[in-house]
Amino acid sequence: DAKTTQPPSMDCAEGRAANLPCNHSTISGNEYVYWYRQIHSQGPQYIIHGLKNNETNEMASLIITEDRKSSTLILPHATLRDTAVYYCIVRANYGGATNKLIFGTGTLLAVQP
Amino acid sequence: GAGVSQSPRYKVAKRGQDVALRCDPISGHVSLFWYQQALGQGPEFLTYFQNEAQLDKSGLPSDRFFAERPEGSVSTLKIQRTQQEDSAVYLCASSLTGKAPTEAFFGQGTRLTVV
């Protein structure tokens, strides 16, 4: 699976939008971009995924550049409960064992009151 | 159940002791994964089951690590002769089908401390 690059940490003011960048310059055409987050002392939690088009759900929006070499996760109105480590993962979808997720070190987002 | 359940939440083992960690996946989930997470690091893949078949064990760090899922539901990760470097959080995840794209649901993990 392709390697991703994320900043180690970011701060965001409560109530403001949090924009978390991810570079995945070696992504292949059949690889999806996934985002998970991990709140302290909990297991990772799925947020969103996409292939080419921008995606939005109740938690966040995912913006993927046209060349697919980078993406941004947007939390529109960050709250203190959004403080967590955010992982950007690219993964092919052939099914079976290739469903495994390869985590990097992620971005620690600290939402400030 | 409502989510993936792991037990125990915390385990302290003396070096050389054997331990068994349990994972109850979401009912009906075909895929089950084990991950190991060292302090300050992201989770690292250990092994994967599709129903009762262990299709990938490439991440198991040594032959002291063994996992099973005999009836395609509950899974156990066993570590024999524990060493200090085995201290980590062990995470279990399950997903609905073996096909993708699909989200994985994680348990809260078992924190293993080897003293």
Coordinates of C-alpha atoms in Angstrom, one line a residue:
Chain A
D1 CA 0.0 0.0 0.0
A2 CA 1.1 3.6 -0.7
K3 CA 2.8 5.5 2.0
T4 CA 1.2 8.7 3.4
T5 CA 2.8 11.8 5.0
Q6 CA 1.0 13.8 7.6
P7 CA 2.1 16.6 9.9
P8 CA 2.8 15.2 13.4
S9 CA 0.6 17.7 15.2
M10 CA -1.9 20.6 14.6
D11 CA -3.9 22.9 16.8
C12 CA -7.4 24.2 16.1
A13 CA -9.7 26.6 18.0
E14 CA -13.0 25.1 19.3
G15 CA -15.8 25.9 16.9
R16 CA -13.5 26.5 13.9
A17 CA -12.9 24.2 11.0
A18 CA -10.0 21.8 11.3
N19 CA -8.3 21.0 8.1
L20 CA -5.9 18.0 8.2
P21 CA -3.7 17.4 5.2
C22 CA -2.3 14.2 3.9
N23 CA 0.2 13.5 1.0
H24 CA 0.0 10.3 -0.8
S25 CA 2.0 11.0 -4.0
T26 CA 2.5 7.3 -4.9
I27 CA -1.2 6.3 -4.7
S28 CA -2.3 3.9 -7.4
G29 CA -5.5 4.2 -9.4
N30 CA -7.3 1.5 -7.5
E31 CA -6.4 2.7 -4.0
Y32 CA -8.9 4.4 -1.7
V33 CA -8.1 7.1 0.8
Y34 CA -9.4 6.3 4.3
W35 CA -9.4 8.4 7.5
Y36 CA -9.5 7.0 11.0
R37 CA -9.1 8.7 14.3
Q38 CA -8.0 7.4 17.7
I39 CA -9.1 9.2 20.9
H40 CA -6.9 8.6 23.9
S41 CA -7.3 5.1 25.3
Q42 CA -9.7 4.0 22.7
G43 CA -9.5 1.9 19.5
P44 CA -9.4 3.7 16.1
Q45 CA -12.7 4.9 14.7
Y46 CA -13.6 5.1 11.1
I47 CA -14.4 8.6 9.8
I48 CA -14.7 8.6 6.0
H49 CA -13.2 7.2 2.8
G50 CA -13.1 8.2 -0.9
L51 CA -11.6 7.2 -4.3
K52 CA -11.8 10.3 -6.6
N53 CA -14.7 12.4 -5.7
N54 CA -15.1 14.6 -2.6
E55 CA -17.1 12.9 0.1
T56 CA -19.1 14.2 3.0
N57 CA -20.8 12.4 5.9
E58 CA -22.1 13.4 9.3
M59 CA -18.6 13.5 10.8
A60 CA -16.4 15.1 8.2
S61 CA -15.7 16.0 4.6
L62 CA -12.9 14.6 2.5
I63 CA -11.4 16.6 -0.3
I64 CA -9.2 14.7 -2.8
T65 CA -7.1 16.7 -5.3
E66 CA -7.7 16.0 -9.0
D67 CA -4.3 14.2 -9.4
R68 CA -5.2 12.2 -6.2
K69 CA -1.7 12.9 -4.7
S70 CA -3.1 14.6 -1.7
S71 CA -6.2 15.0 0.4
T72 CA -7.6 17.0 3.2
L73 CA -10.0 15.9 6.0
I74 CA -12.2 18.7 7.2
L75 CA -14.0 18.8 10.5
P76 CA -16.4 21.7 10.0
H77 CA -16.9 22.8 13.6
A78 CA -14.2 21.2 15.9
T79 CA -15.1 20.4 19.5
L80 CA -12.9 19.4 22.4
R81 CA -14.1 15.8 21.8
D82 CA -12.4 15.9 18.4
T83 CA -9.0 16.0 20.1
A84 CA -7.4 12.7 18.8
V85 CA -4.7 11.3 16.5
Y86 CA -6.0 11.3 12.9
Y87 CA -4.7 8.6 10.5
C88 CA -4.7 8.9 6.7
I89 CA -4.4 5.5 5.1
V90 CA -4.4 4.5 1.4
R91 CA -5.5 1.0 0.6
A92 CA -6.4 -1.1 -2.4
N93 CA -9.7 -2.9 -2.3
Y94 CA -9.1 -6.4 -3.5
G95 CA -10.8 -7.9 -0.6
G96 CA -9.5 -10.5 1.8
A97 CA -6.2 -10.0 3.5
T98 CA -5.5 -6.8 1.6
N99 CA -8.3 -5.2 3.7
K100 CA -5.7 -4.7 6.4
L101 CA -5.0 -1.1 7.3
I102 CA -1.4 0.2 7.4
F103 CA -1.2 3.0 9.9
G104 CA 1.5 5.6 10.1
T105 CA 2.0 7.9 13.1
G106 CA -0.9 10.2 12.2
T107 CA -1.6 13.8 13.1
L108 CA -2.3 14.7 16.7
L109 CA -5.1 17.3 16.5
A110 CA -5.5 19.4 19.7
V111 CA -8.7 21.4 19.9
Q112 CA -8.2 24.4 22.1
P113 CA -11.0 26.0 24.1
Chain B
G1 CA -23.3 -7.1 20.7
A2 CA -23.2 -3.4 20.0
G3 CA -19.5 -3.3 19.2
V4 CA -16.3 -5.2 19.3
S5 CA -15.5 -6.4 22.8
Q6 CA -12.1 -7.3 24.1
S7 CA -11.1 -8.8 27.4
P8 CA -9.3 -8.3 29.6
R9 CA -8.9 -4.5 29.3
Y10 CA -5.6 -4.7 31.2
K11 CA -3.3 -7.6 31.8
V12 CA 0.0 -7.6 33.7
A13 CA 2.1 -10.7 33.1
K14 CA 5.4 -11.7 34.5
R15 CA 8.1 -12.3 31.9
G16 CA 7.9 -15.9 30.7
Q17 CA 4.2 -16.2 31.4
D18 CA 1.7 -17.2 28.8
V19 CA -1.3 -14.9 28.1
A20 CA -4.5 -15.2 26.2
L21 CA -6.4 -12.2 24.8
R22 CA -10.0 -12.5 23.7
C23 CA -11.9 -10.7 21.0
D24 CA -15.7 -10.8 20.5
P25 CA -16.4 -9.3 17.1
I26 CA -19.6 -7.8 15.9
S27 CA -22.1 -10.6 15.2
G28 CA -22.0 -11.6 11.5
H29 CA -18.7 -9.9 10.7
V30 CA -16.7 -12.1 8.4
S31 CA -13.3 -10.4 8.7
L32 CA -11.3 -10.1 11.9
F33 CA -8.0 -8.4 12.4
W34 CA -5.5 -8.2 15.3
Y35 CA -3.1 -5.2 15.6
Q36 CA -0.4 -4.4 18.0
Q37 CA 0.1 -0.8 19.1
A38 CA 3.3 0.3 20.9
L39 CA 3.3 3.5 23.0
G40 CA 3.3 6.6 20.7
Q41 CA 3.0 4.5 17.5
G42 CA 0.2 3.7 15.1
P43 CA -1.3 0.2 15.2
E44 CA 0.6 -2.5 13.4
F45 CA -1.1 -5.4 11.6
L46 CA -0.6 -8.8 13.1
T47 CA -3.0 -11.3 11.5
Y48 CA -6.2 -11.6 9.6
F49 CA -9.1 -14.1 9.6
Q50 CA -11.9 -14.6 7.1
N51 CA -14.4 -16.6 9.0
E52 CA -12.4 -19.4 10.7
A53 CA -9.6 -19.3 8.1
Q54 CA -6.4 -17.4 9.0
L55 CA -5.5 -15.9 5.6
D56 CA -2.6 -13.7 6.7
K57 CA -0.3 -14.0 9.6
S58 CA 2.6 -12.1 8.2
G59 CA 2.6 -9.5 11.0
L60 CA 3.1 -11.9 13.9
P61 CA 6.5 -11.0 15.3
S62 CA 7.6 -14.4 16.4
D63 CA 6.4 -18.0 16.8
R64 CA 5.5 -17.2 20.4
F65 CA 2.4 -15.4 18.9
F66 CA -0.5 -17.6 17.9
A67 CA -4.1 -16.6 17.0
E68 CA -7.2 -18.7 16.4
R69 CA -10.9 -18.3 15.5
P70 CA -12.2 -21.8 15.5
E71 CA -15.8 -21.2 14.9
G72 CA -15.5 -18.0 12.8
S73 CA -16.7 -15.7 15.6
V74 CA -14.7 -15.2 18.8
S75 CA -10.9 -15.0 18.4
T76 CA -8.1 -15.5 20.8
L77 CA -4.6 -14.1 20.5
K78 CA -2.1 -16.1 22.6
I79 CA 1.4 -15.1 23.5
Q80 CA 3.7 -17.7 24.9
R81 CA 6.7 -16.9 27.2
T82 CA 6.0 -13.2 27.2
Q83 CA 8.9 -10.8 26.9
Q84 CA 9.1 -7.1 27.9
E85 CA 9.0 -6.1 24.3
D86 CA 5.5 -7.6 24.0
S87 CA 4.2 -4.8 26.2
A88 CA 1.7 -3.0 24.0
V89 CA -2.0 -2.5 23.4
Y90 CA -3.5 -5.3 21.3
L91 CA -6.4 -4.2 19.2
C92 CA -9.0 -6.3 17.5
A93 CA -11.1 -5.1 14.6
S94 CA -13.9 -6.7 12.6
S95 CA -15.7 -5.8 9.3
L96 CA -18.8 -7.0 7.7
T97 CA -17.5 -8.8 4.6
G98 CA -14.3 -9.8 3.1
K99 CA -14.9 -7.4 0.3
A100 CA -14.1 -3.7 0.3
P101 CA -14.5 -0.9 0.6
T102 CA -15.8 -1.3 4.0
E103 CA -15.1 0.2 7.4
A104 CA -13.4 -1.7 10.2
F105 CA -14.8 -1.5 13.8
F106 CA -12.2 -1.6 16.5
G107 CA -12.4 -2.7 20.1
Q108 CA -10.9 -0.7 23.0
G109 CA -7.9 -3.0 23.1
T110 CA -6.1 -5.0 25.8
R111 CA -3.2 -3.2 27.4
L112 CA -0.5 -5.8 28.1
T113 CA 2.3 -5.0 30.5
V114 CA 5.1 -7.5 30.9
V115 CA 7.1 -7.1 34.1

